[in-house]
Tab-separated table of C-alpha atoms in Angstrom:
chain	number	residue	atom	x	y	z
A	115	MET	CA	15.147	61.516	117.126
A	116	THR	CA	13.421	63.202	120.052
A	117	ARG	CA	15.636	62.216	122.981
A	118	ALA	CA	19.016	63.793	123.507
A	119	SER	CA	22.214	62.112	124.530
A	120	LEU	CA	25.869	62.823	123.898
A	121	ASP	CA	26.041	59.609	121.826
A	122	LYS	CA	24.501	61.018	118.656
A	123	GLN	CA	24.160	59.123	115.392
A	124	PRO	CA	25.386	61.448	112.622
A	125	HIS	CA	22.865	60.309	110.004
A	126	GLU	CA	19.984	60.959	112.413
A	127	VAL	CA	21.181	64.455	113.287
A	128	ALA	CA	21.806	65.290	109.622
A	129	ALA	CA	18.310	64.090	108.686
A	130	MET	CA	16.812	66.206	111.463
A	131	PHE	CA	18.499	69.352	110.160
A	132	ASP	CA	17.575	68.488	106.568
A	133	ASP	CA	13.957	68.511	107.687
A	134	VAL	CA	14.033	71.934	109.381
A	135	ALA	CA	16.294	73.715	106.882
A	136	ALA	CA	13.685	75.903	105.184
A	137	LYS	CA	12.506	77.583	108.385
A	138	TYR	CA	15.615	77.132	110.532
A	139	ASP	CA	16.887	80.730	110.619
A	140	ARG	CA	13.447	82.213	111.263
A	141	THR	CA	12.698	79.679	113.994
A	142	ASN	CA	15.994	80.470	115.734
A	143	ASP	CA	15.161	84.175	115.789
A	144	VAL	CA	11.774	83.434	117.369
A	145	ILE	CA	12.804	80.921	120.023
A	146	SER	CA	15.889	82.961	121.025
A	147	LEU	CA	13.655	86.004	121.527
A	148	GLY	CA	15.730	87.883	118.975
A	149	GLN	CA	19.072	87.198	120.657
A	150	ALA	CA	20.440	84.966	117.873
A	151	ARG	CA	21.495	87.958	115.782
A	152	ALA	CA	23.370	89.546	118.686
A	153	TRP	CA	25.160	86.257	119.321
A	154	ARG	CA	26.217	86.065	115.664
A	155	ARG	CA	27.636	89.602	115.917
A	156	ALA	CA	29.623	88.581	118.994
A	157	VAL	CA	31.109	85.651	117.071
A	158	ALA	CA	32.130	87.895	114.180
A	159	GLU	CA	33.801	90.321	116.585
A	160	ALA	CA	35.665	87.491	118.349
A	161	VAL	CA	36.919	85.981	115.094
A	162	ALA	CA	37.917	89.469	113.890
A	163	ALA	CA	38.537	88.270	110.355
A	164	GLY	CA	40.035	90.710	107.901
A	165	PRO	CA	41.000	90.916	104.225
A	166	GLY	CA	43.149	87.974	103.192
A	167	ASP	CA	42.081	85.739	106.092
A	168	LEU	CA	40.696	82.280	105.377
A	169	VAL	CA	37.908	81.281	107.777
A	170	LEU	CA	36.311	77.878	108.220
A	171	ASP	CA	32.716	78.266	109.427
A	172	LEU	CA	31.662	74.839	110.691
A	173	GLY	CA	28.022	73.955	111.209
A	174	ALA	CA	27.263	76.873	108.909
A	175	GLY	CA	23.844	75.548	107.916
A	176	THR	CA	22.305	77.915	105.376
A	177	GLY	CA	25.378	80.172	105.450
A	178	THR	CA	23.838	82.998	107.480
A	179	SER	CA	26.674	82.836	110.018
A	180	SER	CA	29.263	83.213	107.242
A	181	LEU	CA	28.029	86.526	105.867
A	182	PRO	CA	29.815	88.790	108.418
A	183	PHE	CA	33.174	87.288	107.409
A	184	VAL	CA	32.477	87.987	103.735
A	185	GLU	CA	31.503	91.553	104.627
A	186	ALA	CA	34.831	91.929	106.482
A	187	GLY	CA	36.712	91.018	103.307
A	188	ALA	CA	37.783	87.546	104.408
A	189	LYS	CA	37.420	84.366	102.389
A	190	VAL	CA	35.080	81.955	104.161
A	191	VAL	CA	34.333	78.276	103.669
A	192	PRO	CA	30.892	77.456	105.132
A	193	CYS	CA	30.847	73.747	105.992
A	194	ASP	CA	27.971	71.567	107.204
A	195	PHE	CA	27.032	67.883	107.127
A	196	SER	CA	23.341	68.506	106.419
A	197	VAL	CA	22.810	68.490	102.665
A	198	GLY	CA	19.348	69.945	103.193
A	199	MET	CA	20.769	72.965	105.008
A	200	LEU	CA	23.431	73.457	102.339
A	201	SER	CA	20.843	73.233	99.557
A	202	GLU	CA	18.716	75.868	101.248
A	203	GLY	CA	21.807	78.018	101.740
A	204	LYS	CA	22.748	77.744	98.075
A	205	LYS	CA	19.338	79.125	97.113
A	206	ARG	CA	19.776	82.115	99.411
A	207	HIS	CA	23.503	82.760	99.019
A	208	PRO	CA	24.747	81.339	95.703
A	209	GLU	CA	27.967	83.313	96.060
A	210	LEU	CA	29.113	81.273	99.087
A	211	GLN	CA	31.478	78.310	98.737
A	212	LEU	CA	29.200	75.937	100.651
A	213	THR	CA	30.938	72.644	101.423
A	214	ALA	CA	29.664	69.318	102.764
A	215	GLY	CA	31.778	67.935	105.568
A	216	ASP	CA	31.750	66.147	108.912
A	217	ALA	CA	33.448	67.934	111.825
A	218	THR	CA	35.027	64.659	112.954
A	219	SER	CA	36.723	64.105	109.577
A	220	LEU	CA	37.227	67.447	107.867
A	221	PRO	CA	37.988	67.416	104.127
A	222	PHE	CA	40.815	69.959	104.420
A	223	ALA	CA	44.601	69.800	104.613
A	224	ASP	CA	46.578	70.430	107.793
A	225	GLY	CA	47.165	74.078	108.676
A	226	THR	CA	44.753	75.520	106.110
A	227	PHE	CA	42.743	78.159	107.988
A	228	ASP	CA	43.584	81.344	109.852
A	229	SER	CA	40.441	80.935	111.964
A	230	VAL	CA	37.915	78.202	112.627
A	231	THR	CA	34.529	78.900	114.146
A	232	ILE	CA	31.469	76.846	115.004
A	233	SER	CA	28.200	78.221	116.377
A	234	PHE	CA	25.426	76.186	117.999
A	235	ALA	CA	26.565	73.001	116.284
A	236	LEU	CA	29.355	71.469	118.358
A	237	ARG	CA	26.918	69.801	120.756
A	238	ASN	CA	25.342	68.007	117.781
A	239	VAL	CA	28.637	66.437	116.675
A	240	HIS	CA	28.960	62.705	117.290
A	241	ASP	CA	32.356	62.950	119.037
A	242	THR	CA	33.214	66.371	120.474
A	243	ASP	CA	36.812	65.501	121.356
A	244	VAL	CA	37.612	64.212	117.866
A	245	ALA	CA	36.029	67.320	116.332
A	246	LEU	CA	38.124	69.650	118.498
A	247	ARG	CA	41.281	67.817	117.406
A	248	GLU	CA	40.224	68.054	113.760
A	249	MET	CA	39.693	71.799	114.122
A	250	PHE	CA	43.171	72.032	115.649
A	251	ARG	CA	44.625	70.056	112.734
A	252	VAL	CA	43.216	72.301	109.987
A	253	THR	CA	44.142	75.563	111.755
A	254	LYS	CA	47.404	77.333	110.916
A	255	PRO	CA	49.987	77.781	113.689
A	256	GLY	CA	49.028	80.980	115.476
A	257	GLY	CA	45.430	80.585	114.301
A	258	LYS	CA	42.287	80.980	116.328
A	259	LEU	CA	39.229	78.926	117.255
A	260	VAL	CA	35.945	80.555	118.308
A	261	ILE	CA	33.081	78.420	119.609
A	262	CYS	CA	29.646	79.851	120.302
A	263	GLU	CA	27.419	77.353	122.066
A	264	PHE	CA	24.519	77.173	124.474
A	265	SER	CA	25.831	76.795	128.015
A	266	THR	CA	24.906	77.067	131.696
A	267	PRO	CA	23.401	80.309	133.073
A	268	THR	CA	25.530	81.625	135.917
A	269	TRP	CA	22.732	82.909	138.201
A	270	THR	CA	20.890	80.009	139.834
A	271	PRO	CA	17.354	81.519	139.880
A	272	PHE	CA	17.694	82.493	136.222
A	273	ARG	CA	19.031	79.017	135.407
A	274	THR	CA	15.832	77.503	136.811
A	275	VAL	CA	13.617	79.825	134.764
A	276	TYR	CA	15.677	79.136	131.650
A	277	THR	CA	15.393	75.369	132.066
A	278	GLU	CA	11.633	75.673	132.451
A	279	TYR	CA	11.492	77.724	129.252
A	280	LEU	CA	13.525	75.163	127.346
A	281	MET	CA	11.405	72.189	128.290
A	282	ARG	CA	7.933	73.743	128.559
A	283	ALA	CA	7.737	76.853	126.401
A	284	LEU	CA	10.078	75.963	123.562
A	285	PRO	CA	8.153	72.930	122.178
A	286	PRO	CA	4.838	74.798	121.684
A	287	VAL	CA	6.667	77.781	120.193
A	288	ALA	CA	8.514	75.448	117.837
A	289	THR	CA	5.210	73.788	116.920
A	290	ALA	CA	3.927	77.146	115.719
A	291	VAL	CA	6.931	78.164	113.635
A	292	SER	CA	8.900	75.010	112.728
A	293	SER	CA	8.306	72.234	110.217
A	294	ASN	CA	9.569	69.656	112.737
A	295	PRO	CA	8.788	70.530	116.389
A	296	ASP	CA	10.269	67.236	117.646
A	297	ALA	CA	13.652	68.423	116.419
A	298	TYR	CA	13.461	71.336	118.834
A	299	VAL	CA	12.592	69.034	121.721
A	300	TYR	CA	15.805	67.204	120.899
A	301	LEU	CA	17.730	70.485	120.683
A	302	ALA	CA	16.376	71.627	124.058
A	303	GLU	CA	17.438	68.381	125.692
A	304	SER	CA	20.853	68.510	124.034
A	305	ILE	CA	21.387	71.919	125.630
A	306	ARG	CA	20.633	70.504	129.081
A	307	SER	CA	23.073	67.631	128.463
A	308	TRP	CA	25.939	69.842	127.263
A	309	PRO	CA	29.056	70.489	129.427
A	310	ASP	CA	29.239	73.806	131.255
A	311	GLN	CA	31.794	76.521	130.501
A	312	PRO	CA	34.790	75.158	132.493
A	313	ALA	CA	34.168	71.605	131.245
A	314	LEU	CA	34.236	72.690	127.591
A	315	ALA	CA	37.372	74.755	128.262
A	316	ALA	CA	39.036	71.617	129.659
A	317	LYS	CA	38.106	69.681	126.512
A	318	LEU	CA	39.730	72.384	124.393
A	319	GLN	CA	42.958	72.149	126.366
A	320	GLU	CA	42.975	68.364	126.090
A	321	ALA	CA	42.626	68.694	122.306
A	322	GLY	CA	45.822	70.783	122.165
A	323	TRP	CA	44.426	74.319	122.166
A	324	SER	CA	46.158	77.053	124.183
A	325	LYS	CA	45.149	80.365	125.796
A	326	VAL	CA	41.654	79.008	126.317
A	327	ALA	CA	39.147	81.534	127.658
A	328	TRP	CA	35.437	82.186	127.543
A	329	ARG	CA	32.923	84.927	128.160
A	330	ASN	CA	29.243	84.568	128.867
A	331	LEU	CA	26.540	86.080	126.689
A	332	THR	CA	22.990	86.708	127.930
A	333	GLY	CA	23.810	85.598	131.457
A	334	GLY	CA	25.466	82.373	130.386
A	335	ILE	CA	22.659	81.104	128.165
A	336	VAL	CA	25.411	81.170	125.556
A	337	ALA	CA	29.172	81.045	126.071
A	338	LEU	CA	31.804	82.228	123.623
A	339	HIS	CA	34.980	80.139	123.959
A	340	ARG	CA	38.199	81.294	122.288
A	341	ALA	CA	41.488	79.394	121.915
A	342	TYR	CA	44.689	79.479	119.866
A	343	LYS	CA	47.006	77.024	118.140
A	344	VAL	CA	50.465	77.992	119.282
A	345	SER	CA	52.384	75.278	117.458
């Protein structure tokens, strides 16, 4: 898979992530110019999990994104559909309750989690709308959803520079640090194909979420969407 579209075949995406699992976290740090860690901190602050909370961390990959919730005293279920990523995560973090699952058909009961979060993985889900409804289903009434995803830079000149970086600079950088550079060509194109901030907010509302809001990180390269289940 080297061409991006919003009609993704789950087995192809899972196989792609299986292939890059070993170097995935390091590669993300390099190609994000060190911003990935700051974005993860912003997610943890937005979720604001505390002792006794149960958090579902979707698209958790190797489990790196789940660690701040553990440190806050919450119970976290890292969930991903890439067995390769989960296997790598189990080597690094054997204490985590890593779980295999598809965001469009979550293996959890209704109203299970206080918070659900997904970072840099929603755009790789086969059906975004179904996934958002599934997240709504497994969230407790009054619970929270936090989505961190690549988005559309708000300043037009910067947007142009960013797009050039994605399509020209990212592939050679990925070639140097990743086990599967073609996967990062796909990821770059998936970013360009992804809905902008207001469009994703509209999808959240259509899926039943309330109090939908977002804030931009790094000039809109990334957007942090937050929503609540009021009933």
